[in-house]
Structures are given as structure tokens and as C-alpha cells.
Short mmCIF file of C-alpha atoms in Angstrom, two decimals:
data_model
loop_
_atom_site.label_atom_id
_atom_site.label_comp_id
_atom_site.label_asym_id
_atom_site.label_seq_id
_atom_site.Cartn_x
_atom_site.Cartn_y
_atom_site.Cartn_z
CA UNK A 24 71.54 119.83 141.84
CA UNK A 25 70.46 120.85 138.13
CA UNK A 26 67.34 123.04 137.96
CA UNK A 27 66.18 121.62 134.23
CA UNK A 28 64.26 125.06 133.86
CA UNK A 29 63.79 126.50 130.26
CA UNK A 30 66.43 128.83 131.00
CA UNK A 31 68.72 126.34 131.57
CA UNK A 32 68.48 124.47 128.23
CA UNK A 33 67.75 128.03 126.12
CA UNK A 34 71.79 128.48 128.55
CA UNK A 35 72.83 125.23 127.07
CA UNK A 36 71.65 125.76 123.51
CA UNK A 37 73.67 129.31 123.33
CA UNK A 38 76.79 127.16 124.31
CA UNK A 39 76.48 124.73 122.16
CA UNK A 40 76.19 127.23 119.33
CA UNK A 41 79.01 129.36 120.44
CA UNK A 42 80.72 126.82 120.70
CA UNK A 43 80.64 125.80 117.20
CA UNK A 44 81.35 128.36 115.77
CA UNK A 45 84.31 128.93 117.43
CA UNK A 46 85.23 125.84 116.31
CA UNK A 47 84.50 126.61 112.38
CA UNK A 48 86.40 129.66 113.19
CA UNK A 49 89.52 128.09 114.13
CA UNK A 50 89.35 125.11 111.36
CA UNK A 51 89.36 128.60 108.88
CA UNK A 52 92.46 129.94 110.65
CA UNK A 53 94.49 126.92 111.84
CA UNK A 54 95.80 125.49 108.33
CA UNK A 55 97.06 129.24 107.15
CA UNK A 56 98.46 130.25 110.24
CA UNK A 57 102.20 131.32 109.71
CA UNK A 58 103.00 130.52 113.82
CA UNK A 59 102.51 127.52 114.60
CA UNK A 60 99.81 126.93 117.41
CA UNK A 61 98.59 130.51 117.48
CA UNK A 62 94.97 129.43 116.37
CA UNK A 63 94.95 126.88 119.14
CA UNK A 64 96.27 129.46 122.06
CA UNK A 65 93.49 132.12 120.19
CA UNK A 66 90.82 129.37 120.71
CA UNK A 67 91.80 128.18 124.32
CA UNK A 68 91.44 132.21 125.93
CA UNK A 69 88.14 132.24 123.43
CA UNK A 70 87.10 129.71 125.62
CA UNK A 71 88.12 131.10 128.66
CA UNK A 72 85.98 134.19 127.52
CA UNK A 73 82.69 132.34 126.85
CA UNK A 74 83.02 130.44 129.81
CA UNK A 75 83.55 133.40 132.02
CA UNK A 76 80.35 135.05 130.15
CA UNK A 77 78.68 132.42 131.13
CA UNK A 78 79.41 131.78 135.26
CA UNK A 79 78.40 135.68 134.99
CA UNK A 80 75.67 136.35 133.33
CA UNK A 81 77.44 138.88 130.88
CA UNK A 82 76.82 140.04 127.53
CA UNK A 83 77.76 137.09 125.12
CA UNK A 84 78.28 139.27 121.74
CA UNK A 85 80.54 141.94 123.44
CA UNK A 86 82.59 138.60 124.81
CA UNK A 87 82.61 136.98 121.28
CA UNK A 88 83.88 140.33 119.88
CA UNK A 89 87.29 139.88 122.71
CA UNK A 90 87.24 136.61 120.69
CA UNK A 91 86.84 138.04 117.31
CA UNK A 92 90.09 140.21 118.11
CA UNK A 93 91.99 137.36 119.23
CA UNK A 94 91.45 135.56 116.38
CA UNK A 95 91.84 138.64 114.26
CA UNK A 96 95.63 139.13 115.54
CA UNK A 97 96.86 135.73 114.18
CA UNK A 98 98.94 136.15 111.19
CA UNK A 99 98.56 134.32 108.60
CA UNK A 100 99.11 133.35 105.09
CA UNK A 101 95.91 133.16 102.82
CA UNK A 102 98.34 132.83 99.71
CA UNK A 103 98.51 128.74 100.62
CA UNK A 104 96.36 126.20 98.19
CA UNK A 105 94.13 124.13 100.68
CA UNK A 106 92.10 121.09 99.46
CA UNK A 107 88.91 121.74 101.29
CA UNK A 108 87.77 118.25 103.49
CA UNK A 109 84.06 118.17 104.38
CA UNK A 110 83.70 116.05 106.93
CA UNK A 111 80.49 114.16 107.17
CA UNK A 112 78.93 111.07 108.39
CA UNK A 113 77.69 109.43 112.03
CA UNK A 114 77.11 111.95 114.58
CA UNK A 115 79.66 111.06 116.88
CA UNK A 116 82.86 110.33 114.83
CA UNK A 117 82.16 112.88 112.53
CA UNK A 118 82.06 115.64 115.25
CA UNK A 119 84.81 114.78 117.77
CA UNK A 120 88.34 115.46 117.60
CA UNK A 121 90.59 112.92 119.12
CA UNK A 122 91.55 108.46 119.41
CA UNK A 123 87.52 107.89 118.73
CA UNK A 124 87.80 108.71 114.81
CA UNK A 125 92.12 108.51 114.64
CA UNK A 126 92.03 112.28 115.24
CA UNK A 127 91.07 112.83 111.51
CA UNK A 128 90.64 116.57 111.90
CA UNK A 129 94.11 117.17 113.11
CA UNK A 130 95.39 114.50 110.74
CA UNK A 131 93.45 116.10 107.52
CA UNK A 132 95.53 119.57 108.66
CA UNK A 133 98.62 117.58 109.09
CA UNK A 134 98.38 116.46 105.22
CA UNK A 135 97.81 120.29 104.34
CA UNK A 136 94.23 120.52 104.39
CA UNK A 137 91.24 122.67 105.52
CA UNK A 138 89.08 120.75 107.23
CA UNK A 139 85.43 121.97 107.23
CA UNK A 140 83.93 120.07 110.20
CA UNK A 141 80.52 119.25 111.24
CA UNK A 142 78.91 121.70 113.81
CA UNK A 143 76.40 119.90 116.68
CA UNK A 144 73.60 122.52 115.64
CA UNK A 145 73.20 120.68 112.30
CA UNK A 146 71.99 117.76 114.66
CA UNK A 147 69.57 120.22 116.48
CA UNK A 148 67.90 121.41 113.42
CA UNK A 149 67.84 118.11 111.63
CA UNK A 150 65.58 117.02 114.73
CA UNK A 151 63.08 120.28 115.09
CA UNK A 152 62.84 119.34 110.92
CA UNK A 153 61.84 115.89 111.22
CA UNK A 154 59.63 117.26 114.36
CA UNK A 155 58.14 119.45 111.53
CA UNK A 156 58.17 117.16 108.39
CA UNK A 157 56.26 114.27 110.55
CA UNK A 158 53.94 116.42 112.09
CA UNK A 159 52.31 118.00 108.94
CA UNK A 160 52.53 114.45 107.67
CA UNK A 161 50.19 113.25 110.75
CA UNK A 162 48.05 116.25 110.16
CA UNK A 163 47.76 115.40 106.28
CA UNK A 164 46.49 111.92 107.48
CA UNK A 165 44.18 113.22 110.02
CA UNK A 166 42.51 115.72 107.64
CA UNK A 167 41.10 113.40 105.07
CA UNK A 168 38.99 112.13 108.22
CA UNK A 169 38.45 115.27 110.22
CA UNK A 170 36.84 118.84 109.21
CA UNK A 171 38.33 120.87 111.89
CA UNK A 172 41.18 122.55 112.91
CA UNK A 173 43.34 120.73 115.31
CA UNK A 174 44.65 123.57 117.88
CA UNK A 175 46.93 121.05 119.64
CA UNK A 176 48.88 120.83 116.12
CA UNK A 177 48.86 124.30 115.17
CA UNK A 178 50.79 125.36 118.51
CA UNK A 179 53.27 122.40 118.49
CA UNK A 180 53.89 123.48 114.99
CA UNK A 181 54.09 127.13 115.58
CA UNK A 182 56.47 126.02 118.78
CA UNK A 183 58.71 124.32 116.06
CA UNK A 184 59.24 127.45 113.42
CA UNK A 185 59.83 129.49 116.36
CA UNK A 186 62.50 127.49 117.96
CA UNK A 187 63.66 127.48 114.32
CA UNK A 188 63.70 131.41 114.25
CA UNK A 189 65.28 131.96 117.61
CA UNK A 190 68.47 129.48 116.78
CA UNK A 191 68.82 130.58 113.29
CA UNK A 192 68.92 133.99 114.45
CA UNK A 193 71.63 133.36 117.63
CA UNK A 194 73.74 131.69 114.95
CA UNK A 195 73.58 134.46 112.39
CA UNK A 196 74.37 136.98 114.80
CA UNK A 197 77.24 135.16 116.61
CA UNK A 198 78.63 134.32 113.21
CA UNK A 199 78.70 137.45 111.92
CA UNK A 200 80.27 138.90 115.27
CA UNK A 201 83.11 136.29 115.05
CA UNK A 202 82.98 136.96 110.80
CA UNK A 203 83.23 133.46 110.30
CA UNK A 204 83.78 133.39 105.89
CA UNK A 205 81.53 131.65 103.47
CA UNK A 206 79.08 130.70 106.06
CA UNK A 207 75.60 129.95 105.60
CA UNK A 208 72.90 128.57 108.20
CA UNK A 209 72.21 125.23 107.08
CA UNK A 210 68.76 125.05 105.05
CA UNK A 211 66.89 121.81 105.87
CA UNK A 212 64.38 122.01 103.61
CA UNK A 213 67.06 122.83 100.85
CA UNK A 214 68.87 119.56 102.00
CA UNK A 215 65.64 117.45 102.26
CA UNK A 216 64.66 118.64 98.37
CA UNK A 217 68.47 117.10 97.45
CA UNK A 218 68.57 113.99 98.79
CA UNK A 219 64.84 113.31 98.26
CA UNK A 220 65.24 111.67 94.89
CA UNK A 221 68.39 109.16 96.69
CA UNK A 222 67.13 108.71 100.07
CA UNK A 223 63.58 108.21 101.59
CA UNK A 224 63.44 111.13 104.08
CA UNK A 225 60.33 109.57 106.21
CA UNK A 226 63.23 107.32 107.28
CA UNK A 227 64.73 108.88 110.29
CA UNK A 228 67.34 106.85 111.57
CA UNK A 229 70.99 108.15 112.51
CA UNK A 230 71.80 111.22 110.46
CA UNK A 231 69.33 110.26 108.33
CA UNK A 232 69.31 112.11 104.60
CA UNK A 233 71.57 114.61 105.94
CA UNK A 234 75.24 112.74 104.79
CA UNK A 235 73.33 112.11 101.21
CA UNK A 236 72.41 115.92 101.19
CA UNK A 237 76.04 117.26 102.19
CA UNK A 238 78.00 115.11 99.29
CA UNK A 239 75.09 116.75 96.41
CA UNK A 240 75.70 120.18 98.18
CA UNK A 241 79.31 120.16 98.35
CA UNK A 242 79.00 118.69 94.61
CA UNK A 243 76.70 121.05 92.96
CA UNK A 244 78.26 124.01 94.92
CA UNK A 245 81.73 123.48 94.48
CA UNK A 246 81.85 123.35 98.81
CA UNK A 247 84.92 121.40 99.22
CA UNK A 248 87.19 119.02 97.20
CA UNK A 249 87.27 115.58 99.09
CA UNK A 250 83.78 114.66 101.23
CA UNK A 251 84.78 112.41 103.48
CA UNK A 252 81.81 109.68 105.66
CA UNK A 253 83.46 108.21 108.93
CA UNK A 254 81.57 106.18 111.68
CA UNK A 255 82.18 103.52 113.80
CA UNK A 256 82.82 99.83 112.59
CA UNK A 257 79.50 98.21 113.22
CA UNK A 258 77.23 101.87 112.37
CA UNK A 259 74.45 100.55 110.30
CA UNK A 260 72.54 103.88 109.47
CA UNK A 261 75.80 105.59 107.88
CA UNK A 262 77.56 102.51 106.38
CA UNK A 263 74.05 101.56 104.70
CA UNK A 264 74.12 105.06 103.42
CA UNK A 265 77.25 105.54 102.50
CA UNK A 266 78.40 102.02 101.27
CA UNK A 267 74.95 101.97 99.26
CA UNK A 268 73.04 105.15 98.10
CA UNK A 269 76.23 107.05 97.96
CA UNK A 270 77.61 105.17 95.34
CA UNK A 271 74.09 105.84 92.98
CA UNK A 272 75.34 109.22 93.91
CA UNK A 273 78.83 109.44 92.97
CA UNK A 274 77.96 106.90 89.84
CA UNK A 275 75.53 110.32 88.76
CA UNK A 276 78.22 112.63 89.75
CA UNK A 277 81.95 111.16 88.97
CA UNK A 278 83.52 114.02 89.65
CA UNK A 279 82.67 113.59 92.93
CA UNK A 280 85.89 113.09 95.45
CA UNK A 281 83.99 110.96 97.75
CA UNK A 282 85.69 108.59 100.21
CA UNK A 283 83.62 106.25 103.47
CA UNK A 284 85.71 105.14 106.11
CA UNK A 285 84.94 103.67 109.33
CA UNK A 286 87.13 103.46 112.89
CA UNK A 287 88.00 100.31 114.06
CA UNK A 288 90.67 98.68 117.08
CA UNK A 289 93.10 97.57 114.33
CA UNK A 290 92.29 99.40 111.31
CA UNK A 291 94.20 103.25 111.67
CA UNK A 292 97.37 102.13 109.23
CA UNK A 293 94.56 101.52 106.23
CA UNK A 294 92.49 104.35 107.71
CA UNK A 295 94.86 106.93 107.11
CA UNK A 296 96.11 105.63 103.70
CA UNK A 297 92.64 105.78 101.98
CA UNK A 298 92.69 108.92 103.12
CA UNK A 299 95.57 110.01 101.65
CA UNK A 300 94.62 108.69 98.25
CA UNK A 301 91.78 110.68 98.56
CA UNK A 302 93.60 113.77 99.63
CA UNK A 303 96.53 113.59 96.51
CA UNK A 304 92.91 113.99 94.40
CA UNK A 305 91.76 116.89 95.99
CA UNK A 306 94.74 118.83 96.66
CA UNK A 307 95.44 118.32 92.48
CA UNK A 308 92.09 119.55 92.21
CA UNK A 309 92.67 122.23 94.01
CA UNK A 310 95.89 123.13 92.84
CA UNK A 311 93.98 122.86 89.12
CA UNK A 312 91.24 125.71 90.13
CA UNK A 313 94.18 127.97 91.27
CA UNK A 314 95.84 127.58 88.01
CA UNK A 315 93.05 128.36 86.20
CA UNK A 316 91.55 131.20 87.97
CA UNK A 317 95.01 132.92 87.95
#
């Protein structure tokens, strides 16, 4: 029997960001390592680690350090040009790793890529921001009828910015233990202000602005060199997004490598090949910063 206490889910929320950033971790490693399923074999005894934290109640830093060094000892070969693949898109297919989105993540590394995946906590703070964003839009509405201070409101909202503070601050402190590179907390106010002027961000539904907001980062901070969308055949919120307001986007910005693909029973042979289209682009472009910054 599960005792749904506040210690279990504050339990649940530490694994969930370990656990992704052991995954960024290993999506850094994996394309440069020079033997061949070392970064997986690093990850699996990571996971061993964690898990064994967990059952007993040990310190979870000094465990992600034993992780740190594991992932340390893999050699590797930074010297390789990478296209960079931001993955993006419905929650689901965007996050997993296996037959639900044609493996993409394993594929993208196959075709000599870095794939820079999707973590779950992006999902988490995208919800305690639209927690945040309609609240102070209910207490805008309220005020122009009431003159007093509404103490119900004030502690949900105080609630919010410090669940905000206590997960920003677990990930910033296991990321820097596992010295995860060019890592930065996502900033969902930052990502409302870019999609604001492309997407209507009172609208809520599926990832909501969050795929328009990735595409303009990745564009205006040179993040990675192919964005790829994926969800499900049939996924209104992202295919609306991406088959519609993405293209106002990418019309603005043509140098944007920007590709929307969606998983269906028979469609994996033309899955893979728009891909690959999309990759020969980035890994030119790629190749085309290395020449120039050497």
C-alpha cells in the first residue's frame, strides 16, 4: 500500500529530476564515446546507485558524485563534429526512447548526432507556471471589484514560487554535481516572453507555448542545428502548433532547420527519411561553424 504523504511525492520529484539529468548526461557522452556502449554500461550502475540511495535513505549528492566518476572514466573523443538535434514536441513521444516514437533518440545518434532530449521537469515547471500565470490573472480580475487583500491567493501563490525555488535549486545542485555542460534551468517566463507574440499563452493545452518557445530559443541562441517536433498521428495540440504557427516562425527565421514529424503504424520508412534530409542540413551546418571558427 502507497502512503501518498508529502514525503513521498517531494521522494518522487527528486527521482524524477535525477533522473533526468542523468539522462542529459549520457546524451552529452554517448555520441563521442570512443568504446562503444561505455556510456550505456556508465548509465545502467548510475542507476543502480540512485536506486540503492533511494531503498536507503542515503545521501543523494555523495551517490551522484559515484556517478559523476563513472561517467568521468569514459573515454572519449570531443574532436568529432556533432549536428546538435533538439528534440521537442508532445510530451510523450518527445520524451521516451523506444517503438512509441521509432526510437528517434537512438536513431538521431546512429546518423552521427547529439541528441539534446527533453527532460520531464520541463513538464513540471511548465504546470507550477501556468498555476502562476492564471492565478495572478484571476486575481487581476477580482481586484477591479474587490478592495482587499485576498489571503487565500497570496499563500497559493507564495506555495507556487516556493515549489519553484526548491526544484530549481535540487536541479542546480545535482547538475552541477554530475557537471552536466552548457546547462541552464529552463526560464519560463523567458520562454513565455518568446513565444508570446506567435502563440496565445492563456491557451494551455498539451505543451502549450513551450514547442513555439524552444524552436525561437534554439534559433536566437544558436542551441542546436536541426529542432525537430514529433507526436503521435492524431495529436491535435502539437500538430496545430507545429503544422501552423511554426511555419509564421520559420517564414520570420529561414535559417531555421526546423522539421515536424509524427509516429504512425505504417509510416517509419518516410519517418526516418525526412529526418535524414533534415540531418544532411545540420550536420553541413555544423561542419560550416567548425570551419570557420578554426
Amino acid at each position: 500500500l502507497i502512503n501518498y504523504t508529502p514525503k513521498f511525492f517531494i521522494t518522487l520529484i527528486k527521482a524524477v529530476l535525477i533522473g533526468d539529468l542523468l539522462n542529459l548526461k549520457a546524451h552529452q557522452i554517448r555520441p563521442y564515446e570512443i568504446t562503444k556502449g561505455s556510456t550505456n554500461q556508465a548509465l545502467k550502475e548510475s542507476q543502480d546507485i540512485i536506486s540503492q540511495a533511494f531503498k536507503t535513505h542515503s545521501n543523494l549528492p555523495k551517490a551522484l558524485y559515484k556517478c559523476q566518476q563513472l561517467f568521468n572514466n569514459i573515454e572519449i573523443d570531443d574532436t568529432q563534429i556533432k549536428p546538435k538535434v533538439l528534440i521537442t514536441g508532445e510530451f510523450w513521444a518527445a520524451m521516451t526512447q523506444g517503438d512509441g516514437n521509432y526510437n528517434l533518440h537512438k536513431f538521431l545518434e546512429e546518423q552521427g548526432a547529439q541528441v539534446i532530449p527533453q527532460p520531464v521537469f520541463n513538464r513540471l515547471l511548465l504546470s507550477l507556471w501556468e498555476a502562476k500565470y492564471n492565478l495572478e490573472n484571476k486575481t487581476k480580475l477580482t481586484s477591479t471589484y474587490q478592495n482587499y487583500i485576498n489571503f487565500n491567493t497570496t499563500k497559493t501563490k507564495l506555495l507556487l514560487q516556493l515549489a519553484k525555488y526548491a526544484i530549481n535549486t535540487h536541479i542546480w545542485l545535482y547538475a552541477k554535481i554530475l557537471k552536466i555542460k552548457d546547462f541552464d534551468i529552463p526560464d519560463m517566463d523567458y520562454l513565455a516572453s518568446l513565444a508570446k507574440d506567435y502563440y496565445p499563452i492563456e491557451s494551455n493545452g498539451g505543451e502549450a507555448h513551450l514547442e513555439v518557445a524552444h524552436l525561437l530559443e534554439s534559433i536566437k541562441h544558436n542551441i542546436a542545428h536541426l529542432v525537430i517536433s514529433i507526436k503521435p498521428f492524431g495529436c491535435m495540440p502539437s500538430s496545430s502548433v507545429s503544422d501552423g504557427i511554426q511555419s509564421l516562425v520559420t517564414t520570420h527565421y529561414p535559417e531555421a532547420n526546423f522539421i515536424s514529424v509524427e509516429t504512425s503504424g505504417e509510416g517509419a520508412a518516410n519517418f526516418y527519411s525526412r529526418i535524414q534530409m533534415a540531418l544532411f542540413k545540420a550536420t553541413q551546418q555544423a561542419q560550416n561553424e567548425s570551419n570557420s571558427s578554426s
